[in-house]
Amino acid sequence: MIGTVRTAGAVLTIDLDAIVDNWRMLRAQVAPAECAAVVKADAYGLGVAEVAPALTQTGCRTFFVATIDEGITLRSLLGPAPSIPEAVSDADDAASIYVLNGLIAGCEDDLIANRLQPVLNSLGEIDAWTAAARRLGQPLPAAIHVDTGMSRLGLPAGELAAVAAAPDRLSGLRLTAVLSHLACADEVAHPLNAGQLVRFREALTRLPPARASLANSSGIFLGPAYHGQLVRPGVALYGGSPRADQASPMRSVVRLDARILQVREIDEGISVGYGATHQSARRERIATVAVGYADGYLRSLSNRGTGYIGNRLVPLVGRVSMDLITFDVSDLPEDEVRPGRPIELIGPHLPVDSVAHNAGTIAYEILTALGARYHRVYARSDR
Ligand SMILES: *Cc1c(COP(=O)(O)O)cnc(C)c1O
């Protein structure tokens, strides 16, 4: 953890109660399907070391990460992995951890030792995992991912047909879930949604029985047909909107308050920042704030970002530089804008989705870019 509230340029407050409430809301919405949590990329930048234990305490039993290394980190956070052969049995109630990027050749023992389940994305991965099971002399759990419209990871139609024609290829594999991933779930009316659902259901008939898992955050809001037995929300847990066309039903999670370093008055016709992209149209008061693109405050917010001082919106003027940004605070009373005062950059007035919109990107990128220099405060009530 960097710095203190006193010394930091900006304070990032992460509301763990809101994350937990968001997970509970989704769990209720999808019941009787199980609600997992996607905590890849350090829980979307919010800190897996804080987020995963909070979700575990709330009853979350299944987690998804992207990489084997993230899985190893998460396993150590959730308690030591039981030793082999217990490691591959269901004897205890330890959380299931799925690795979405699958099995890297030669990493079988790393997965087994940390009790991680690969999401097998190809015939080659299936063969390698079943070979590891034969060497170990006992079945190994895993999920299989079938591609229904992303053309990214997962068994393409031809490989699925090959498995269906030779089911022995799966011997030694204890299939715990069949996954696919939606390409356009945030667009409710997009025809690809229904098409992927059809292809997914077809794939399920060609594989041994296992939990079906299709929905990410947005997929959950497409309705129960998309829930299967296991849903995989990520961004909605962290306050991002799962619906492109509607206000987010989720509680917001992140608040970013930065420090005003200096306030100065400039004459009309004076430039602000690199490239002189802002020229004052009148006498202006400019507040310089201790955040920049090195903190993940995207440079695309140059002349487009906004901040709030109290209840007043102030526009970002000039370019975002590495460590600093500048706001036109001319319209605010002088005594409300003083060095040391905080300015809200993400928070109740500026939801992460609206910051993303101003930056020309999505909430996912704003969250996962949140910088390492922020002093982080994790808010959690005693419950
Ligand atoms: C990242 C990811 C998710 C979570 O997606 P959100 O849109 O953040 O809910 C679910 N499934 C897969 C395969 C993913 O890669």
GROMACS .gro file of C-alpha atoms and ligand atoms in nm:
model
  398
    1MET     CA    1   0.000   0.000   0.000
    2ILE     CA    2   0.139   0.335  -0.106
    3GLY     CA    3   0.140   0.639   0.119
    4THR     CA    4  -0.123   0.773   0.352
    5VAL     CA    5  -0.427   0.996   0.313
    6ARG     CA    6  -0.201   1.280   0.430
    7THR     CA    7   0.084   1.226   0.184
    8ALA     CA    8  -0.090   1.082  -0.125
    9GLY     CA    9  -0.178   1.281  -0.433
   10ALA     CA   10  -0.510   1.102  -0.455
   11VAL     CA   11  -0.717   0.861  -0.248
   12LEU     CA   12  -0.901   0.568  -0.405
   13THR     CA   13  -1.183   0.440  -0.188
   14ILE     CA   14  -1.314   0.094  -0.267
   15ASP     CA   15  -1.646   0.002  -0.109
   16LEU     CA   16  -1.627  -0.369  -0.029
   17ASP     CA   17  -1.981  -0.362   0.109
   18ALA     CA   18  -2.104  -0.247  -0.231
   19ILE     CA   19  -1.916  -0.529  -0.406
   20VAL     CA   20  -2.067  -0.780  -0.166
   21ASP     CA   21  -2.415  -0.631  -0.213
   22ASN     CA   22  -2.376  -0.642  -0.589
   23TRP     CA   23  -2.279  -1.008  -0.571
   24ARG     CA   24  -2.578  -1.082  -0.344
   25MET     CA   25  -2.813  -0.902  -0.580
   26LEU     CA   26  -2.691  -1.105  -0.876
   27ARG     CA   27  -2.703  -1.427  -0.675
   28ALA     CA   28  -3.069  -1.361  -0.592
   29GLN     CA   29  -3.142  -1.274  -0.954
   30VAL     CA   30  -3.000  -1.599  -1.093
   31ALA     CA   31  -3.104  -1.848  -0.824
   32PRO     CA   32  -3.116  -2.148  -0.842
   33ALA     CA   33  -2.812  -2.107  -1.070
   34GLU     CA   34  -2.486  -2.053  -0.885
   35CYS     CA   35  -2.326  -1.711  -0.888
   36ALA     CA   36  -1.947  -1.715  -0.927
   37ALA     CA   37  -1.720  -1.410  -0.924
   38VAL     CA   38  -1.469  -1.314  -1.192
   39VAL     CA   39  -1.165  -1.170  -1.015
   40LYS     CA   40  -0.913  -1.165  -1.300
   41ALA     CA   41  -0.677  -0.868  -1.346
   42ASP     CA   42  -0.652  -0.817  -0.968
   43ALA     CA   43  -1.030  -0.808  -0.936
   44TYR     CA   44  -1.059  -0.555  -1.220
   45GLY     CA   45  -0.792  -0.342  -1.059
   46LEU     CA   46  -0.966  -0.319  -0.722
   47GLY     CA   47  -0.745  -0.565  -0.531
   48VAL     CA   48  -0.810  -0.938  -0.530
   49ALA     CA   49  -0.651  -0.969  -0.186
   50GLU     CA   50  -0.939  -0.764  -0.040
   51VAL     CA   51  -1.218  -0.855  -0.279
   52ALA     CA   52  -1.191  -1.234  -0.286
   53PRO     CA   53  -1.197  -1.288   0.093
   54ALA     CA   54  -1.494  -1.050   0.125
   55LEU     CA   55  -1.685  -1.251  -0.137
   56THR     CA   56  -1.586  -1.582   0.021
   57GLN     CA   57  -1.723  -1.464   0.354
   58THR     CA   58  -2.048  -1.383   0.178
   59GLY     CA   59  -2.077  -1.735   0.040
   60CYS     CA   60  -1.910  -1.716  -0.302
   61ARG     CA   61  -1.757  -2.057  -0.375
   62THR     CA   62  -1.647  -2.032  -0.738
   63PHE     CA   63  -1.396  -1.787  -0.881
   64PHE     CA   64  -1.263  -1.722  -1.229
   65VAL     CA   65  -0.919  -1.578  -1.303
   66ALA     CA   66  -0.746  -1.532  -1.638
   67THR     CA   67  -0.399  -1.672  -1.578
   68ILE     CA   68  -0.239  -1.955  -1.386
   69ASP     CA   69  -0.037  -1.703  -1.187
   70GLU     CA   70  -0.355  -1.522  -1.083
   71GLY     CA   71  -0.493  -1.860  -0.978
   72ILE     CA   72  -0.187  -1.937  -0.764
   73THR     CA   73  -0.219  -1.596  -0.596
   74LEU     CA   74  -0.590  -1.647  -0.534
   75ARG     CA   75  -0.540  -1.996  -0.393
   76SER     CA   76  -0.287  -1.864  -0.144
   77LEU     CA   77  -0.530  -1.586  -0.047
   78LEU     CA   78  -0.814  -1.828   0.014
   79GLY     CA   79  -0.605  -2.067   0.221
   80PRO     CA   80  -0.347  -2.331   0.146
   81ALA     CA   81  -0.427  -2.588  -0.118
   82PRO     CA   82  -0.479  -2.936   0.022
   83SER     CA   83  -0.200  -3.177  -0.073
   84ILE     CA   84  -0.229  -3.435  -0.349
   85PRO     CA   85  -0.428  -3.661  -0.368
   86GLU     CA   86  -0.672  -3.463  -0.153
   87ALA     CA   87  -0.597  -3.175  -0.385
   88VAL     CA   88  -0.809  -3.320  -0.660
   89SER     CA   89  -1.093  -3.454  -0.450
   90ASP     CA   90  -1.405  -3.274  -0.338
   91ALA     CA   91  -1.345  -3.374   0.022
   92ASP     CA   92  -1.341  -3.019   0.160
   93ASP     CA   93  -1.543  -2.713   0.076
   94ALA     CA   94  -1.252  -2.507  -0.054
   95ALA     CA   95  -1.343  -2.263  -0.330
   96SER     CA   96  -1.322  -2.372  -0.693
   97ILE     CA   97  -1.086  -2.161  -0.901
   98TYR     CA   98  -1.110  -2.173  -1.280
   99VAL     CA   99  -0.832  -2.044  -1.505
  100LEU     CA  100  -0.998  -1.895  -1.813
  101ASN     CA  101  -0.687  -1.880  -2.030
  102GLY     CA  102  -0.654  -2.255  -1.990
  103LEU     CA  103  -0.367  -2.497  -1.967
  104ILE     CA  104  -0.020  -2.382  -2.072
  105ALA     CA  105   0.176  -2.691  -2.181
  106GLY     CA  106   0.408  -2.803  -1.903
  107CYS     CA  107   0.207  -2.630  -1.626
  108GLU     CA  108  -0.009  -2.929  -1.534
  109ASP     CA  109   0.166  -2.977  -1.199
  110ASP     CA  110   0.131  -2.608  -1.111
  111LEU     CA  111  -0.243  -2.633  -1.162
  112ILE     CA  112  -0.271  -2.957  -0.967
  113ALA     CA  113  -0.057  -2.839  -0.676
  114ASN     CA  114  -0.270  -2.525  -0.638
  115ARG     CA  115  -0.594  -2.704  -0.705
  116LEU     CA  116  -0.678  -2.490  -1.003
  117GLN     CA  117  -0.918  -2.604  -1.273
  118PRO     CA  118  -0.815  -2.514  -1.626
  119VAL     CA  119  -1.084  -2.401  -1.865
  120LEU     CA  120  -0.976  -2.629  -2.150
  121ASN     CA  121  -0.983  -2.429  -2.470
  122SER     CA  122  -0.871  -2.679  -2.734
  123LEU     CA  123  -0.834  -3.048  -2.811
  124GLY     CA  124  -0.463  -3.015  -2.736
  125GLU     CA  125  -0.538  -2.886  -2.386
  126ILE     CA  126  -0.790  -3.166  -2.331
  127ASP     CA  127  -0.531  -3.427  -2.433
  128ALA     CA  128  -0.264  -3.274  -2.208
  129TRP     CA  129  -0.497  -3.262  -1.906
  130THR     CA  130  -0.621  -3.619  -1.949
  131ALA     CA  131  -0.258  -3.734  -1.989
  132ALA     CA  132  -0.178  -3.563  -1.657
  133ALA     CA  133  -0.473  -3.745  -1.499
  134ARG     CA  134  -0.340  -4.080  -1.625
  135ARG     CA  135   0.005  -4.004  -1.482
  136LEU     CA  136  -0.151  -3.908  -1.150
  137GLY     CA  137  -0.374  -4.215  -1.153
  138GLN     CA  138  -0.692  -4.023  -1.074
  139PRO     CA  139  -0.943  -3.803  -1.254
  140LEU     CA  140  -0.871  -3.431  -1.277
  141PRO     CA  141  -1.146  -3.168  -1.273
  142ALA     CA  142  -1.173  -2.908  -1.548
  143ALA     CA  143  -1.417  -2.705  -1.751
  144ILE     CA  144  -1.442  -2.710  -2.129
  145HIS     CA  145  -1.495  -2.390  -2.326
  146VAL     CA  146  -1.675  -2.411  -2.658
  147ASP     CA  147  -1.656  -2.123  -2.904
  148THR     CA  148  -2.002  -2.009  -3.009
  149GLY     CA  149  -1.919  -1.674  -3.163
  150MET     CA  150  -1.608  -1.505  -3.025
  151SER     CA  151  -1.343  -1.682  -3.237
  152ARG     CA  152  -1.099  -1.625  -2.955
  153LEU     CA  153  -1.068  -1.917  -2.716
  154GLY     CA  154  -1.260  -2.242  -2.686
  155LEU     CA  155  -1.321  -2.547  -2.902
  156PRO     CA  156  -1.424  -2.452  -3.253
  157ALA     CA  157  -1.707  -2.654  -3.407
  158GLY     CA  158  -1.469  -2.903  -3.568
  159GLU     CA  159  -1.291  -2.985  -3.243
  160LEU     CA  160  -1.623  -3.020  -3.061
  161ALA     CA  161  -1.734  -3.267  -3.328
  162ALA     CA  162  -1.408  -3.460  -3.282
  163VAL     CA  163  -1.471  -3.490  -2.906
  164ALA     CA  164  -1.833  -3.592  -2.961
  165ALA     CA  165  -1.721  -3.862  -3.204
  166ALA     CA  166  -1.456  -3.997  -2.965
  167PRO     CA  167  -1.584  -3.948  -2.609
  168ASP     CA  168  -1.294  -4.161  -2.479
  169ARG     CA  169  -1.077  -3.859  -2.530
  170LEU     CA  170  -1.236  -3.717  -2.215
  171SER     CA  171  -1.159  -4.018  -1.995
  172GLY     CA  172  -0.967  -3.910  -1.690
  173LEU     CA  173  -1.129  -3.570  -1.704
  174ARG     CA  174  -1.396  -3.487  -1.445
  175LEU     CA  175  -1.600  -3.230  -1.635
  176THR     CA  176  -1.732  -2.972  -1.385
  177ALA     CA  177  -1.860  -2.707  -1.627
  178VAL     CA  178  -1.912  -2.631  -1.994
  179LEU     CA  179  -1.855  -2.265  -2.081
  180SER     CA  180  -1.908  -2.032  -2.364
  181HIS     CA  181  -1.878  -1.653  -2.378
  182LEU     CA  182  -2.120  -1.399  -2.525
  183ALA     CA  183  -1.990  -1.138  -2.768
  184CYS     CA  184  -2.274  -0.884  -2.756
  185ALA     CA  185  -2.454  -0.945  -2.428
  186ASP     CA  186  -2.459  -0.573  -2.343
  187GLU     CA  187  -2.677  -0.516  -2.651
  188VAL     CA  188  -3.001  -0.686  -2.553
  189ALA     CA  189  -3.147  -0.692  -2.902
  190HIS     CA  190  -2.834  -0.812  -3.080
  191PRO     CA  191  -2.919  -1.125  -3.282
  192LEU     CA  192  -2.588  -1.291  -3.195
  193ASN     CA  193  -2.715  -1.347  -2.838
  194ALA     CA  194  -2.988  -1.589  -2.941
  195GLY     CA  195  -2.759  -1.748  -3.200
  196GLN     CA  196  -2.491  -1.818  -2.942
  197LEU     CA  197  -2.750  -1.960  -2.702
  198VAL     CA  198  -2.866  -2.205  -2.969
  199ARG     CA  199  -2.508  -2.313  -3.048
  200PHE     CA  200  -2.428  -2.342  -2.677
  201ARG     CA  201  -2.728  -2.565  -2.608
  202GLU     CA  202  -2.633  -2.779  -2.905
  203ALA     CA  203  -2.279  -2.812  -2.770
  204LEU     CA  204  -2.411  -2.922  -2.430
  205THR     CA  205  -2.584  -3.220  -2.590
  206ARG     CA  206  -2.251  -3.335  -2.734
  207LEU     CA  207  -2.055  -3.332  -2.409
  208PRO     CA  208  -2.093  -3.524  -2.082
  209PRO     CA  209  -2.336  -3.366  -1.833
  210ALA     CA  210  -2.185  -3.070  -1.649
  211ARG     CA  211  -2.290  -2.728  -1.528
  212ALA     CA  212  -2.366  -2.494  -1.815
  213SER     CA  213  -2.214  -2.145  -1.790
  214LEU     CA  214  -2.274  -1.881  -2.054
  215ALA     CA  215  -2.350  -1.550  -1.886
  216ASN     CA  216  -2.110  -1.272  -1.788
  217SER     CA  217  -2.255  -0.965  -1.613
  218SER     CA  218  -2.452  -0.852  -1.915
  219GLY     CA  219  -2.558  -1.206  -2.000
  220ILE     CA  220  -2.732  -1.231  -1.662
  221PHE     CA  221  -2.958  -0.943  -1.767
  222LEU     CA  222  -3.060  -1.122  -2.086
  223GLY     CA  223  -3.281  -1.339  -1.867
  224PRO     CA  224  -3.299  -1.687  -1.716
  225ALA     CA  225  -3.255  -1.866  -2.050
  226TYR     CA  226  -2.895  -1.748  -2.039
  227HIS     CA  227  -2.822  -1.842  -1.677
  228GLY     CA  228  -2.758  -2.214  -1.708
  229GLN     CA  229  -2.631  -2.348  -1.376
  230LEU     CA  230  -2.341  -2.107  -1.322
  231VAL     CA  231  -2.302  -1.738  -1.405
  232ARG     CA  232  -1.973  -1.546  -1.426
  233PRO     CA  233  -2.019  -1.177  -1.343
  234GLY     CA  234  -1.718  -0.949  -1.330
  235VAL     CA  235  -1.771  -0.581  -1.406
  236ALA     CA  236  -2.117  -0.560  -1.246
  237LEU     CA  237  -1.967  -0.661  -0.912
  238TYR     CA  238  -1.735  -0.363  -0.937
  239GLY     CA  239  -2.008  -0.112  -1.018
  240GLY     CA  240  -1.990  -0.113  -1.398
  241SER     CA  241  -2.317  -0.110  -1.583
  242PRO     CA  242  -2.419  -0.445  -1.731
  243ARG     CA  243  -2.669  -0.271  -1.960
  244ALA     CA  244  -2.545  -0.040  -2.234
  245ASP     CA  245  -2.889   0.118  -2.276
  246GLN     CA  246  -2.988   0.176  -1.913
  247ALA     CA  247  -2.870   0.328  -1.589
  248SER     CA  248  -2.675   0.073  -1.391
  249PRO     CA  249  -2.878  -0.122  -1.135
  250MET     CA  250  -2.556  -0.195  -0.948
  251ARG     CA  251  -2.419  -0.008  -0.646
  252SER     CA  252  -2.117   0.203  -0.731
  253VAL     CA  253  -1.796   0.080  -0.577
  254VAL     CA  254  -1.512   0.319  -0.656
  255ARG     CA  255  -1.447   0.673  -0.547
  256LEU     CA  256  -1.141   0.872  -0.651
  257ASP     CA  257  -1.061   1.199  -0.475
  258ALA     CA  258  -0.753   1.391  -0.584
  259ARG     CA  259  -0.573   1.677  -0.423
  260ILE     CA  260  -0.564   2.029  -0.559
  261LEU     CA  261  -0.198   2.137  -0.555
  262GLN     CA  262  -0.217   2.497  -0.680
  263VAL     CA  263  -0.471   2.746  -0.802
  264ARG     CA  264  -0.368   3.032  -1.030
  265GLU     CA  265  -0.535   3.305  -1.226
  266ILE     CA  266  -0.438   3.343  -1.591
  267ASP     CA  267  -0.514   3.624  -1.833
  268GLU     CA  268  -0.722   3.584  -2.145
  269GLY     CA  269  -0.537   3.415  -2.432
  270ILE     CA  270  -0.292   3.216  -2.217
  271SER     CA  271  -0.229   2.849  -2.284
  272VAL     CA  272  -0.255   2.561  -2.039
  273GLY     CA  273  -0.046   2.244  -2.050
  274TYR     CA  274   0.148   2.050  -2.312
  275GLY     CA  275   0.072   2.133  -2.671
  276ALA     CA  276  -0.109   2.450  -2.559
  277THR     CA  277  -0.437   2.275  -2.646
  278HIS     CA  278  -0.637   2.501  -2.414
  279GLN     CA  279  -0.631   2.879  -2.453
  280SER     CA  280  -0.816   3.083  -2.197
  281ALA     CA  281  -1.114   3.265  -2.346
  282ARG     CA  282  -1.126   3.508  -2.053
  283ARG     CA  283  -0.945   3.549  -1.725
  284GLU     CA  284  -0.956   3.197  -1.584
  285ARG     CA  285  -0.873   3.030  -1.257
  286ILE     CA  286  -0.690   2.704  -1.311
  287ALA     CA  287  -0.659   2.434  -1.044
  288THR     CA  288  -0.374   2.187  -1.086
  289VAL     CA  289  -0.447   1.840  -0.949
  290ALA     CA  290  -0.211   1.557  -0.853
  291VAL     CA  291  -0.324   1.285  -1.094
  292GLY     CA  292  -0.205   1.197  -1.444
  293TYR     CA  293  -0.192   0.925  -1.703
  294ALA     CA  294   0.072   0.744  -1.496
  295ASP     CA  295  -0.216   0.685  -1.253
  296GLY     CA  296  -0.437   0.538  -1.522
  297TYR     CA  297  -0.621   0.866  -1.568
  298LEU     CA  298  -0.639   0.823  -1.943
  299ARG     CA  299  -0.481   1.082  -2.169
  300SER     CA  300  -0.791   1.066  -2.387
  301LEU     CA  301  -0.961   1.267  -2.109
  302SER     CA  302  -0.757   1.570  -2.222
  303ASN     CA  303  -1.003   1.862  -2.263
  304ARG     CA  304  -1.287   1.611  -2.204
  305GLY     CA  305  -1.269   1.500  -1.842
  306THR     CA  306  -1.469   1.647  -1.557
  307GLY     CA  307  -1.437   1.676  -1.185
  308TYR     CA  308  -1.662   1.776  -0.899
  309ILE     CA  309  -1.572   2.014  -0.622
  310GLY     CA  310  -1.853   1.974  -0.374
  311ASN     CA  311  -2.164   1.972  -0.593
  312ARG     CA  312  -2.012   2.181  -0.873
  313LEU     CA  313  -1.892   2.038  -1.200
  314VAL     CA  314  -1.560   2.168  -1.330
  315PRO     CA  315  -1.419   2.092  -1.675
  316LEU     CA  316  -1.073   1.951  -1.731
  317VAL     CA  317  -0.879   2.184  -1.958
  318GLY     CA  318  -0.558   2.112  -2.146
  319ARG     CA  319  -0.384   1.780  -2.181
  320VAL     CA  320  -0.360   1.511  -1.919
  321SER     CA  321   0.009   1.489  -1.835
  322MET     CA  322   0.194   1.215  -1.653
  323ASP     CA  323   0.137   1.338  -1.300
  324LEU     CA  324  -0.094   1.638  -1.332
  325ILE     CA  325  -0.426   1.756  -1.470
  326THR     CA  326  -0.577   2.102  -1.479
  327PHE     CA  327  -0.935   2.222  -1.428
  328ASP     CA  328  -1.107   2.549  -1.506
  329VAL     CA  329  -1.251   2.652  -1.170
  330SER     CA  330  -1.336   3.011  -1.267
  331ASP     CA  331  -1.706   2.967  -1.187
  332LEU     CA  332  -1.651   2.856  -0.829
  333PRO     CA  333  -1.613   3.090  -0.531
  334GLU     CA  334  -1.246   3.138  -0.452
  335ASP     CA  335  -1.267   3.001  -0.100
  336GLU     CA  336  -1.408   2.669  -0.228
  337VAL     CA  337  -1.103   2.597  -0.439
  338ARG     CA  338  -0.788   2.597  -0.231
  339PRO     CA  339  -0.472   2.390  -0.237
  340GLY     CA  340  -0.523   2.074  -0.035
  341ARG     CA  341  -0.894   2.055  -0.115
  342PRO     CA  342  -1.015   1.733  -0.279
  343ILE     CA  343  -1.172   1.710  -0.621
  344GLU     CA  344  -1.389   1.411  -0.710
  345LEU     CA  345  -1.274   1.236  -1.028
  346ILE     CA  346  -1.483   0.920  -0.988
  347GLY     CA  347  -1.767   0.893  -0.739
  348PRO     CA  348  -2.130   0.975  -0.670
  349HIS     CA  349  -2.136   1.258  -0.927
  350LEU     CA  350  -1.912   1.078  -1.175
  351PRO     CA  351  -1.993   0.707  -1.204
  352VAL     CA  352  -1.719   0.498  -1.358
  353ASP     CA  353  -1.933   0.448  -1.671
  354SER     CA  354  -1.960   0.822  -1.734
  355VAL     CA  355  -1.585   0.869  -1.687
  356ALA     CA  356  -1.537   0.586  -1.937
  357HIS     CA  357  -1.778   0.753  -2.178
  358ASN     CA  358  -1.585   1.083  -2.157
  359ALA     CA  359  -1.262   0.893  -2.222
  360GLY     CA  360  -1.406   0.709  -2.521
  361THR     CA  361  -1.370   0.371  -2.354
  362ILE     CA  362  -1.551   0.127  -2.123
  363ALA     CA  363  -1.566   0.098  -1.745
  364TYR     CA  364  -1.351  -0.216  -1.761
  365GLU     CA  365  -1.056  -0.014  -1.890
  366ILE     CA  366  -1.099   0.267  -1.638
  367LEU     CA  367  -1.109   0.017  -1.351
  368THR     CA  368  -0.820  -0.203  -1.461
  369ALA     CA  369  -0.606   0.105  -1.526
  370LEU     CA  370  -0.652   0.250  -1.174
  371GLY     CA  371  -0.302   0.339  -1.073
  372ALA     CA  372  -0.059   0.205  -0.818
  373ARG     CA  373   0.013   0.551  -0.674
  374TYR     CA  374  -0.330   0.604  -0.530
  375HIS     CA  375  -0.359   0.558  -0.159
  376ARG     CA  376  -0.623   0.289  -0.128
  377VAL     CA  377  -0.888   0.279   0.140
  378TYR     CA  378  -1.110  -0.029   0.167
  379ALA     CA  379  -1.444   0.055   0.321
  380ARG     CA  380  -1.613  -0.232   0.500
  381SER     CA  381  -1.869  -0.216   0.775
  382ASP     CA  382  -1.842  -0.476   1.050
  383ARG     CA  383  -2.102  -0.730   0.972
  384LIG     C1  384  -1.398  -1.148  -1.816
  384LIG     C2  385  -1.489  -1.261  -1.840
  384LIG     C3  386  -1.613  -1.267  -1.773
  384LIG     C4  387  -1.668  -1.153  -1.690
  384LIG     O1  388  -1.720  -1.058  -1.778
  384LIG     P1  389  -1.796  -0.925  -1.729
  384LIG     O2  390  -1.844  -0.865  -1.854
  384LIG     O3  391  -1.693  -0.843  -1.660
  384LIG     O4  392  -1.904  -0.968  -1.637
  384LIG     C5  393  -1.689  -1.383  -1.788
  384LIG     N1  394  -1.648  -1.484  -1.868
  384LIG     C6  395  -1.532  -1.478  -1.937
  384LIG     C7  396  -1.492  -1.593  -2.023
  384LIG     C8  397  -1.449  -1.367  -1.927
  384LIG     O5  398  -1.335  -1.360  -1.996
   0.00000   0.00000   0.00000
